[in-house]
PDB file of C-alpha atoms and ligand atoms in Angstrom:
ATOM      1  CA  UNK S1111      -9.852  -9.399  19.110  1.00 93.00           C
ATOM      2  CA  UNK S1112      -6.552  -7.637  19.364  1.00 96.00           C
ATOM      3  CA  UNK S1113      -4.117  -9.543  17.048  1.00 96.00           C
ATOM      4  CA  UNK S1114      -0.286  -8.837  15.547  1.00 97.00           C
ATOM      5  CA  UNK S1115       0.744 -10.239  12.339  1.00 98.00           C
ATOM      6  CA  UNK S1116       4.682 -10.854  12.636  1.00 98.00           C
ATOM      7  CA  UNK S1117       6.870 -12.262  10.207  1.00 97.00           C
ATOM      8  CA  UNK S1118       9.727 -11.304   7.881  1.00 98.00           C
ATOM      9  CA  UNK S1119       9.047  -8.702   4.918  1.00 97.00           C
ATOM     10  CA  UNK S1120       7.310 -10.741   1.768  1.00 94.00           C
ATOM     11  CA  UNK S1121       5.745 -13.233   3.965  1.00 96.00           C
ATOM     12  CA  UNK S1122       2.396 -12.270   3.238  1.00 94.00           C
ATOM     13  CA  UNK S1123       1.044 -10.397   6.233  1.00 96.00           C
ATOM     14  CA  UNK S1124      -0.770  -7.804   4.103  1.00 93.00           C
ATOM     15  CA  UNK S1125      -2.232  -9.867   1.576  1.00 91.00           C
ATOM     16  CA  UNK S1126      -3.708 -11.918   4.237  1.00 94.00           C
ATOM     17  CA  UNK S1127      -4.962  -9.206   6.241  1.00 94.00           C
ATOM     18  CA  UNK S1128      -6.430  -7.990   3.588  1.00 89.00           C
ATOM     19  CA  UNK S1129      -8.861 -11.227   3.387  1.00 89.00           C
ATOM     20  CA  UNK S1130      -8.907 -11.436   7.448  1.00 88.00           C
ATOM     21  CA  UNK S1131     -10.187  -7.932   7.995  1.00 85.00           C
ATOM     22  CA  UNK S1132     -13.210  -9.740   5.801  1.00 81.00           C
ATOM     23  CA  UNK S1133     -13.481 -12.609   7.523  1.00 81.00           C
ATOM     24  CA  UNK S1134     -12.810 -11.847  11.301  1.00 83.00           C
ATOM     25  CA  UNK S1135     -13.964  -8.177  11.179  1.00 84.00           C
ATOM     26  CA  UNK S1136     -10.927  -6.572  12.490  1.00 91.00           C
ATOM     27  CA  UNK S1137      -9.862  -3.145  11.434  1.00 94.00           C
ATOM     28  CA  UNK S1138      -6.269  -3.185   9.421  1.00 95.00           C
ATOM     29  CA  UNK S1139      -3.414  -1.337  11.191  1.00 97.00           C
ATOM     30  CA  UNK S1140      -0.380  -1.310   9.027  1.00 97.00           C
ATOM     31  CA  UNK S1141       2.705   1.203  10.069  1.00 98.00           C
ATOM     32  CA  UNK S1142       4.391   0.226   5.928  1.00 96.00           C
ATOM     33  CA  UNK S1143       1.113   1.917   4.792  1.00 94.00           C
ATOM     34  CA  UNK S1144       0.972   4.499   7.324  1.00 97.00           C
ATOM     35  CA  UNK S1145       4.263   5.731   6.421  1.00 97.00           C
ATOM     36  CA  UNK S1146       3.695   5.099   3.057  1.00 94.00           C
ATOM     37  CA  UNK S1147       0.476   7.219   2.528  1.00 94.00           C
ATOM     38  CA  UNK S1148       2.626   9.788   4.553  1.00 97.00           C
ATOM     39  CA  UNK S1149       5.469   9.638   1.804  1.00 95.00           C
ATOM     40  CA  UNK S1150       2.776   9.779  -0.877  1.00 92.00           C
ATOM     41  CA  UNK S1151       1.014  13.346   0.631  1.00 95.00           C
ATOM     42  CA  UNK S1152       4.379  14.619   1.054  1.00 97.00           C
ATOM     43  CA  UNK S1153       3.586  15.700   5.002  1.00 98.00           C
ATOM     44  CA  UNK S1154       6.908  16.330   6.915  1.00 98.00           C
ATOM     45  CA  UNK S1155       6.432  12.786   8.563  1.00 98.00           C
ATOM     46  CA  UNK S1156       6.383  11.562   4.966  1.00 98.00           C
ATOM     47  CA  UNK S1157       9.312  13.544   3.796  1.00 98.00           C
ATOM     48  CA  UNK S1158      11.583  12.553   7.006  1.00 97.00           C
ATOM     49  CA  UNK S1159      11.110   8.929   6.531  1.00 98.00           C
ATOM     50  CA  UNK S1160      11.500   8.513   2.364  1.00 97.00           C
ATOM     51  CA  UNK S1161      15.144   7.508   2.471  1.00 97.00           C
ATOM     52  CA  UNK S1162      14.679   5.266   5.467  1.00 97.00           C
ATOM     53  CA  UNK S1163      11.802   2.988   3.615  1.00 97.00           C
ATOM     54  CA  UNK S1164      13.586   3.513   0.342  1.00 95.00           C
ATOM     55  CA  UNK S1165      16.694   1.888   2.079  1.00 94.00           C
ATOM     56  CA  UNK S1166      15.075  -0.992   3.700  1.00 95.00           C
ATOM     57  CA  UNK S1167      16.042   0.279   7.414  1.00 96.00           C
ATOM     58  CA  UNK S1168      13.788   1.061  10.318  1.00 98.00           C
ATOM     59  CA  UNK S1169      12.118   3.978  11.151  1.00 98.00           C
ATOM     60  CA  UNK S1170      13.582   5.277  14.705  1.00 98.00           C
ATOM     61  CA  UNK S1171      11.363   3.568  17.712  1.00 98.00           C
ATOM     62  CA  UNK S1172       9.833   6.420  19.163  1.00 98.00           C
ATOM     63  CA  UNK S1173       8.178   7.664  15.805  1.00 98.00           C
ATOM     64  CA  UNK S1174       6.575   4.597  15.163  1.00 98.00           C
ATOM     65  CA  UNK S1175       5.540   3.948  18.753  1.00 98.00           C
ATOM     66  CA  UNK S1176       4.142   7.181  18.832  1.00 98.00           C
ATOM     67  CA  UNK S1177       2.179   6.922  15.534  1.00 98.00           C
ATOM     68  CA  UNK S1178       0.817   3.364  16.512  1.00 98.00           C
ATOM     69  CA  UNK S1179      -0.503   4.564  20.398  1.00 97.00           C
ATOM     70  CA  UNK S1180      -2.760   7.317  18.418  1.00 97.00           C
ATOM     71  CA  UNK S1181      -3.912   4.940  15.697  1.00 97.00           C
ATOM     72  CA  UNK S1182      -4.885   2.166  18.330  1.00 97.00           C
ATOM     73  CA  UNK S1183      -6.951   5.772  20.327  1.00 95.00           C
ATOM     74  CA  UNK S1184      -8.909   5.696  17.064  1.00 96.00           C
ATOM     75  CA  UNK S1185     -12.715   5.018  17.579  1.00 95.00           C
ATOM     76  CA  UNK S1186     -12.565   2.656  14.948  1.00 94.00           C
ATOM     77  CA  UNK S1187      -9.503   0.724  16.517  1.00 95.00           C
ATOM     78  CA  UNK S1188     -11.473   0.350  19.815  1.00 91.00           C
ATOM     79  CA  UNK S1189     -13.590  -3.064  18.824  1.00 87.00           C
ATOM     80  CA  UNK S1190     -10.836  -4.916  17.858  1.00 92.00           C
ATOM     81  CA  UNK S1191      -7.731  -4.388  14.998  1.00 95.00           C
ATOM     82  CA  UNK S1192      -4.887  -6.612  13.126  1.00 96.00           C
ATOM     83  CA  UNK S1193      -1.484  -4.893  13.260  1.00 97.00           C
ATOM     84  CA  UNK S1194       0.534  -5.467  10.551  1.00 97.00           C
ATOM     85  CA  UNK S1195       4.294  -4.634  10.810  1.00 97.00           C
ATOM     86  CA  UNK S1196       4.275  -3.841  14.232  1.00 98.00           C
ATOM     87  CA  UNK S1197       5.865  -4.259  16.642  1.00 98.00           C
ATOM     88  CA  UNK S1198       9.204  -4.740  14.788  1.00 98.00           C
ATOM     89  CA  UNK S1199      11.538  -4.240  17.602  1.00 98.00           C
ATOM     90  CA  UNK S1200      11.945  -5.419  21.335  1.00 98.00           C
ATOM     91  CA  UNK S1201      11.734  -1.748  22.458  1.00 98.00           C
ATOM     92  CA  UNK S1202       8.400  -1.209  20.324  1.00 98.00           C
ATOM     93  CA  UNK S1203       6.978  -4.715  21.711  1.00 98.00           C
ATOM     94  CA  UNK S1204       7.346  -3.920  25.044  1.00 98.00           C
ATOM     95  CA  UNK S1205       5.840  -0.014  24.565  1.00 98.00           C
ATOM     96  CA  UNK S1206       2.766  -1.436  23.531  1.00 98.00           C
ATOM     97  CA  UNK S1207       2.528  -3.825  26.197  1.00 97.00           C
ATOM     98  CA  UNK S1208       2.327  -0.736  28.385  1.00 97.00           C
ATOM     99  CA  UNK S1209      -0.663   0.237  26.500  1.00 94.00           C
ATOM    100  CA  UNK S1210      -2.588  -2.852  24.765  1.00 94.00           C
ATOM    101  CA  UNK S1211      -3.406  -6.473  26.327  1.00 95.00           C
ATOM    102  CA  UNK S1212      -2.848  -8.497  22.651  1.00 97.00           C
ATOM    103  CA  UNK S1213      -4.970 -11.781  22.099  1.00 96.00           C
ATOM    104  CA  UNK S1214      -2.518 -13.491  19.736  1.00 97.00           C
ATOM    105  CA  UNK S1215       0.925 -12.776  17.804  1.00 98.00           C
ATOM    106  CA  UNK S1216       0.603 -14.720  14.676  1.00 97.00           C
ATOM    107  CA  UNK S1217       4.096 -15.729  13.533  1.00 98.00           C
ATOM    108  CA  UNK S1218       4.263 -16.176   9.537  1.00 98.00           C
ATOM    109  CA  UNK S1219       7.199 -18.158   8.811  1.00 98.00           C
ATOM    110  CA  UNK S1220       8.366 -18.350   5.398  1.00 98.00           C
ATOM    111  CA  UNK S1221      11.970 -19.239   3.930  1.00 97.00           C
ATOM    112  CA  UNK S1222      14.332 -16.522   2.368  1.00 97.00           C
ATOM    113  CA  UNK S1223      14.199 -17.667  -0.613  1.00 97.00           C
ATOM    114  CA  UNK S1224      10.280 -17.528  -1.481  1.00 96.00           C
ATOM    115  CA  UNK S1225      10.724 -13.778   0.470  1.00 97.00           C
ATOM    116  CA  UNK S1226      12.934 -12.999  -2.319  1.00 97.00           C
ATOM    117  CA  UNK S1227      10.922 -14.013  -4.927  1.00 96.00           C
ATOM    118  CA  UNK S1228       7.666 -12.738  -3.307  1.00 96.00           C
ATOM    119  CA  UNK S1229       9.442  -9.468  -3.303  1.00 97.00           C
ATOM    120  CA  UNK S1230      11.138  -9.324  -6.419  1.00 96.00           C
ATOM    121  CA  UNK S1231       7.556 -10.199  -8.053  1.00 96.00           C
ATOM    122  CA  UNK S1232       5.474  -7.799  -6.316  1.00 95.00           C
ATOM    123  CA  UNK S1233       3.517  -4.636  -7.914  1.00 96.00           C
ATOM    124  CA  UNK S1234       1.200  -2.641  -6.256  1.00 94.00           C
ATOM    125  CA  UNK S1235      -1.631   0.074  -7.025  1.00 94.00           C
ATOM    126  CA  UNK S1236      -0.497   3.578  -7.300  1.00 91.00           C
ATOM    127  CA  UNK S1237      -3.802   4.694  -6.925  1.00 90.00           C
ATOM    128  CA  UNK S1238      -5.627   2.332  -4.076  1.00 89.00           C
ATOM    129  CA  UNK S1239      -2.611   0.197  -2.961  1.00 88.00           C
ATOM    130  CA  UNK S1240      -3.613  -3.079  -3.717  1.00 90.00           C
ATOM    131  CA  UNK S1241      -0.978  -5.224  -4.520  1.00 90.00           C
ATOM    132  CA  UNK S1242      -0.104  -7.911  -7.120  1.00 93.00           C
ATOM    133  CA  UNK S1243       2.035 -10.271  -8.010  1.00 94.00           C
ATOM    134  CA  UNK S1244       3.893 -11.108 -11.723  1.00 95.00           C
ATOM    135  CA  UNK S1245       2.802 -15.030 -10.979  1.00 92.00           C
ATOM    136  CA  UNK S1246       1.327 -16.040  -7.889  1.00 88.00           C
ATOM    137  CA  UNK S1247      -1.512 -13.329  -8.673  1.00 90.00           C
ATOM    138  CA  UNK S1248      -0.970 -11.827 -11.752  1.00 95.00           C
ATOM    139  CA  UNK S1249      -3.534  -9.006 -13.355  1.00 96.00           C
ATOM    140  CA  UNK S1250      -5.824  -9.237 -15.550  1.00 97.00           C
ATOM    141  CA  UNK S1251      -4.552  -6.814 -17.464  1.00 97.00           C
ATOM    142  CA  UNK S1252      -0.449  -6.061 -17.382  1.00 95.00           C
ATOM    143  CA  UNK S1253       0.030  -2.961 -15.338  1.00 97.00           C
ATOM    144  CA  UNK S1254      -3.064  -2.348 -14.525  1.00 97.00           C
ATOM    145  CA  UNK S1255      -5.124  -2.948 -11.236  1.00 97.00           C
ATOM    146  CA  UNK S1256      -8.123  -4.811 -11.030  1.00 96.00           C
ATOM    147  CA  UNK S1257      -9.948  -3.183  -8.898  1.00 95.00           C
ATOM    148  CA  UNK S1258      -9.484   0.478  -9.829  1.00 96.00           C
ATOM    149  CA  UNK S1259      -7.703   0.458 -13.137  1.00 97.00           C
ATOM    150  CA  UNK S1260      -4.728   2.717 -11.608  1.00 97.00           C
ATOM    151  CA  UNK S1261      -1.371   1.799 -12.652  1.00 97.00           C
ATOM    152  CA  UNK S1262       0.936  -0.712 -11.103  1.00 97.00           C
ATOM    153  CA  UNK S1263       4.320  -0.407  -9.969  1.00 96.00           C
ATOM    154  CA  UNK S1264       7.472  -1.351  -7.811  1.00 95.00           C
ATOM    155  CA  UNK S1265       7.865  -0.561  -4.522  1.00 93.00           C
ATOM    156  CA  UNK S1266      11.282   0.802  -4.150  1.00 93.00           C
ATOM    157  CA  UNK S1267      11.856  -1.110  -1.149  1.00 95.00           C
ATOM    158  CA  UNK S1268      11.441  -4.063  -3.221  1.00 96.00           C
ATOM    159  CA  UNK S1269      15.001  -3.304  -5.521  1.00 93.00           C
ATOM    160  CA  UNK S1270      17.105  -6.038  -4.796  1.00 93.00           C
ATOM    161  CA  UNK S1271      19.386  -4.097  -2.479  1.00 93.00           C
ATOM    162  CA  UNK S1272      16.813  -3.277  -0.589  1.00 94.00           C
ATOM    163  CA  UNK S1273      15.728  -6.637  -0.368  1.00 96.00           C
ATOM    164  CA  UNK S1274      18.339  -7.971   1.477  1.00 96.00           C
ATOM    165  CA  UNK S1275      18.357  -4.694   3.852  1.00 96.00           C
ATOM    166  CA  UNK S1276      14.720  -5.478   5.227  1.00 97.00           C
ATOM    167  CA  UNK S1277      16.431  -9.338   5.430  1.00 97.00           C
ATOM    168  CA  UNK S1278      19.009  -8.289   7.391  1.00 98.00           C
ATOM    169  CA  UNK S1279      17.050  -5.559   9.372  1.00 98.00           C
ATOM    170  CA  UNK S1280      14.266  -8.604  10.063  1.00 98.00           C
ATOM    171  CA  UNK S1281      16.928 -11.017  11.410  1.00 98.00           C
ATOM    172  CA  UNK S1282      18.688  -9.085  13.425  1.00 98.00           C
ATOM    173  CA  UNK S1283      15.885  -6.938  15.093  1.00 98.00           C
ATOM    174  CA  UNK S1284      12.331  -8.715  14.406  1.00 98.00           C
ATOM    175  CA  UNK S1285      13.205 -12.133  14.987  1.00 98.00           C
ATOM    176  CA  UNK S1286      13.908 -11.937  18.860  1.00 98.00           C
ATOM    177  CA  UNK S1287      10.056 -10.965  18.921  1.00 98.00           C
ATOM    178  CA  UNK S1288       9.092 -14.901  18.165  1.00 98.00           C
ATOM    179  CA  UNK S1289      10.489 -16.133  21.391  1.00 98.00           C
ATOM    180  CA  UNK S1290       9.541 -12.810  22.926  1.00 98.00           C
ATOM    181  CA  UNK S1291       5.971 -13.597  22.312  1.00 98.00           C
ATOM    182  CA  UNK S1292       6.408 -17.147  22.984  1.00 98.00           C
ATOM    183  CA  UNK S1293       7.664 -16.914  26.286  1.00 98.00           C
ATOM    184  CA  UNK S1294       4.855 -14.626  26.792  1.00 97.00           C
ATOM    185  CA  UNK S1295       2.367 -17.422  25.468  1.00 97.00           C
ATOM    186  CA  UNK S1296       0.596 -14.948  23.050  1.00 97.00           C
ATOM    187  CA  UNK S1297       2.831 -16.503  19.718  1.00 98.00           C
ATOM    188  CA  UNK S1298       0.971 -18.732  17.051  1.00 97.00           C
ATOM    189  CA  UNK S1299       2.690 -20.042  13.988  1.00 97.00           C
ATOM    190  CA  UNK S1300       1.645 -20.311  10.688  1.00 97.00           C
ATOM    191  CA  UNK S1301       3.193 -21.752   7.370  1.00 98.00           C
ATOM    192  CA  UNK S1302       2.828 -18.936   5.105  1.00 98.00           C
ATOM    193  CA  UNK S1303       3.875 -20.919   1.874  1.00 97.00           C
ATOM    194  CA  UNK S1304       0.878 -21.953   0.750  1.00 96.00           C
ATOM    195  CA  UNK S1305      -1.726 -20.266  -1.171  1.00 93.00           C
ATOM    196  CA  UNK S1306      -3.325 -17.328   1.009  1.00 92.00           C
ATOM    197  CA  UNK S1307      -6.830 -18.758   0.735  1.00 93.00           C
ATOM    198  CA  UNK S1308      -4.946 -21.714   2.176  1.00 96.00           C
ATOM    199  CA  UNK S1309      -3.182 -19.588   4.944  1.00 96.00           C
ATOM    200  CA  UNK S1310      -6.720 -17.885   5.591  1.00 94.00           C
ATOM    201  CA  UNK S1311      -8.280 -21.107   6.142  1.00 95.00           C
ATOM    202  CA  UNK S1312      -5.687 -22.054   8.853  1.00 95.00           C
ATOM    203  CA  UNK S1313      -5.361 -18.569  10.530  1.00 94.00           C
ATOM    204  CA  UNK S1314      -9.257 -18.464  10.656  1.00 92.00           C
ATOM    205  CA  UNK S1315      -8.469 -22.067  12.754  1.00 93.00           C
ATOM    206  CA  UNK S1316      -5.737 -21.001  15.018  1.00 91.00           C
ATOM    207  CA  UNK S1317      -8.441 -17.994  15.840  1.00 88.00           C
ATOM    208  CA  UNK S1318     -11.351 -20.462  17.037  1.00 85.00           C
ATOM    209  CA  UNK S1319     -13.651 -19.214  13.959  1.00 79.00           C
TER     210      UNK S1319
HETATM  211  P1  AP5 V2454       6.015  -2.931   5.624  1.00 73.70           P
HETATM  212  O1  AP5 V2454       5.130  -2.302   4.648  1.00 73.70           O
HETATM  213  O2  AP5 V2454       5.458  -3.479   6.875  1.00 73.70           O
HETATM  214  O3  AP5 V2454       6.890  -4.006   4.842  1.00 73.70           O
HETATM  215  P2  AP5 V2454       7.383  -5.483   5.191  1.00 73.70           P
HETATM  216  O4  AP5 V2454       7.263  -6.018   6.561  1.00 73.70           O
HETATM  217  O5  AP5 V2454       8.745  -5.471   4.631  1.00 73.70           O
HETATM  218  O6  AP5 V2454       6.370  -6.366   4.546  1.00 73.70           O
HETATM  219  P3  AP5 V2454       5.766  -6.290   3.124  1.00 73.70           P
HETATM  220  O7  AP5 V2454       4.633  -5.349   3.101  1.00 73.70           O
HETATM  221  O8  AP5 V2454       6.860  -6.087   2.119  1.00 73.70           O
HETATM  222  O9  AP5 V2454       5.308  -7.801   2.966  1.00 73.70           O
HETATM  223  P4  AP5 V2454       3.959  -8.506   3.421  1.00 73.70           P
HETATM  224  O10 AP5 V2454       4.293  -9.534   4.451  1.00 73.70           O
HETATM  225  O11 AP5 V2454       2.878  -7.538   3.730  1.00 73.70           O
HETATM  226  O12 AP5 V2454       3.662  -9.282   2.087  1.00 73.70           O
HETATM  227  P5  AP5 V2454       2.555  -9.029   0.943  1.00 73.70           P
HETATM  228  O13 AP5 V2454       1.219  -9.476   1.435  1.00 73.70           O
HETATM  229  O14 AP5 V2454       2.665  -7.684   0.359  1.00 73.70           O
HETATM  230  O15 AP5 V2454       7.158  -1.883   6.046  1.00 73.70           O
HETATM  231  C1  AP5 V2454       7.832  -1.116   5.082  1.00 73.70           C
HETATM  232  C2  AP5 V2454       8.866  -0.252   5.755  1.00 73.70           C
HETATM  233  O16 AP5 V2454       8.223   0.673   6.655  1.00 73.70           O
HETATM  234  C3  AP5 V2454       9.911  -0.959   6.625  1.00 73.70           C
HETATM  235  O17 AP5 V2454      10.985  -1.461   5.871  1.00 73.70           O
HETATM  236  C4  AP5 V2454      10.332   0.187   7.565  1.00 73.70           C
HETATM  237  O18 AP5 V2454      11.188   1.080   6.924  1.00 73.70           O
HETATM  238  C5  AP5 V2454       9.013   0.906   7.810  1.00 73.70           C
HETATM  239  N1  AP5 V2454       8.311   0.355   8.978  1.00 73.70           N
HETATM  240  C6  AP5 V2454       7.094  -0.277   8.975  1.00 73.70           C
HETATM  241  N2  AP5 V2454       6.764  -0.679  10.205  1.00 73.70           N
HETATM  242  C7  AP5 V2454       7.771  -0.305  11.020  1.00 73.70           C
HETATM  243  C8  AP5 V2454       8.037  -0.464  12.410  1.00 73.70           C
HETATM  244  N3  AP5 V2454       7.168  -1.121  13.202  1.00 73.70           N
HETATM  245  N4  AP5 V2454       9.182   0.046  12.902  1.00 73.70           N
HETATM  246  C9  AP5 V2454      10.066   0.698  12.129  1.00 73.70           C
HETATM  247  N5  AP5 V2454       9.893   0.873  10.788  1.00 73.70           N
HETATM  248  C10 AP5 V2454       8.765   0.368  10.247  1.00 73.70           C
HETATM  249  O19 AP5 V2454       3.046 -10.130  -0.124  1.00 73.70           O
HETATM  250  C11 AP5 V2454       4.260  -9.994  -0.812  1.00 73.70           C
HETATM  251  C12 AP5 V2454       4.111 -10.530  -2.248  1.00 73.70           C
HETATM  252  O20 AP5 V2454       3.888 -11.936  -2.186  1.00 73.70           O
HETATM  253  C13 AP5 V2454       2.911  -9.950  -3.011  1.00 73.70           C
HETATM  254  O21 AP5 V2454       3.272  -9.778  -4.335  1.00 73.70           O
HETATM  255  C14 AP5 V2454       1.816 -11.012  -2.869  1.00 73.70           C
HETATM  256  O22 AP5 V2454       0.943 -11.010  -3.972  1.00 73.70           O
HETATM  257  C15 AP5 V2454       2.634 -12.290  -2.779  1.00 73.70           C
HETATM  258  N6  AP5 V2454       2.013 -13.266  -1.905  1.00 73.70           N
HETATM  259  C16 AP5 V2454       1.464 -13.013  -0.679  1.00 73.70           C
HETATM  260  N7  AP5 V2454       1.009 -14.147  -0.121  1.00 73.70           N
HETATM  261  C17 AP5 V2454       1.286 -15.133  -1.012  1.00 73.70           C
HETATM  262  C18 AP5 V2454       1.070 -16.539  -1.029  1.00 73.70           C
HETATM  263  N8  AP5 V2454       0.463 -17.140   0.016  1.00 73.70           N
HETATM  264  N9  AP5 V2454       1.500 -17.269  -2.079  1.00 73.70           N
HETATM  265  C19 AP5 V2454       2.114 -16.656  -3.119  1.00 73.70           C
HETATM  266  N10 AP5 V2454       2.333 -15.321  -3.197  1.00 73.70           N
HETATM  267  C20 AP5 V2454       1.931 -14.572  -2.145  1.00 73.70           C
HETATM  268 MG1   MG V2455       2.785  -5.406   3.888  1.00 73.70          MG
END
């Protein structure tokens, strides 16, 4: 099963592809932690896009389309794979259509509000990534993950400012892609305000399993 998860930032795409990855057996995809693992090792990818994810803007089309055509070459990517944060644009939506047939678009819909306090409430992993959050799904211990013990912190996308960039940047250039996909027949939608073993539950409908 080829699948995108769409939806604007905070809306839970990689919290529930963490659990569908599980459950449907798809391989994750996710251009945020692509980039971000780049910006982490410091390659020149990494260093050239910093300010850009720092900001809250998108990284130029042809980068990311470029980036995502390898990935999807990937042995591992062959069987079947859940892209998360991609596309993001009509330009990158209709690149891959030139190289991917897609099963379903999964549309998470979630106010601007709950985005802001998603966001604002976030922590994630230094060391393995998982993320957190200060209420919905708070640590056992303050600060520290879970699953690895690393240390937690903020994503500096998820400053305030940069908040309401990836806000703006979602309604403006990701939002088209709902109808897009829609009048393609590929879009689902899902409420994404409930709990995410909730949201699993319903995705894990939509998808006939
Ligand atoms: P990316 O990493 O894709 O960020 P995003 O779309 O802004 O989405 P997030 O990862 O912030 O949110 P999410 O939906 O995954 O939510 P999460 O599960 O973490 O992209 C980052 C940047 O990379 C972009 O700004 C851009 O610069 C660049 N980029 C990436 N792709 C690109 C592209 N295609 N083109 C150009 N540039 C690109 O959940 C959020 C919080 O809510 C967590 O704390 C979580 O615990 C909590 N939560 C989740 N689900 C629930 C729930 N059901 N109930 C309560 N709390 C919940
Ligand atoms: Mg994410």
């Amino acid at each position: 099963m080829k699948l995108v998860f769409l939806g604007p930032p905070g809306a839970g795409k990689g919290t529930l592809a963490t659990l569908a990855k599980e459950n449907l057996s798809l391989v994750h995809i996710s251009t945020g932690d692509i980039f971000r693992a780049n910006i982490r090792n410091q390659t020149p990818l990494g260093v050239q896009v910093k300010a850009i994810l720092d900001s809250g803007s998108l990284v130029p089309d042809d980068i990311t389309i470029a980036i995502v055509k390898d990935r999807l070459q990937q042995p591992d990517a062959l069987g079947g794979y859940l892209l998360d944060g991609f596309p993001r644009t009509i330009v990158q939506a209709q690149a891959l259509s030139g190289f991917e047939q897609l099963d379903a678009v999964v549309n998470f819909v979630l106010k601007d509000s709950e985005v802001v306090r998603r966001l604002s409430g976030r922590r994630v992993c230094k060391s393995c990534g998982t993320g957190f959050h200060l209420t919905s799904l708070p640590p056992k211990k303050e600060g520290v993950c879970d699953k690895c013990g690393g240390t937690l912190m903020q994503r500096p996308d998820d400053e305030a400012s940069a908040i309401q960039e990836r806000l703006r940047v979602y309604h403006a250039q990701t939002a088209p892609l709902v109808e897009w996909y829609q009048s393609r027949g590929l879009l689902k939608e899902i409420d994404a305000s409930p709990a995410p073993e909730t949201v699993m539950k319903v995705l894990k409908e939509l998808m006939g399993r």
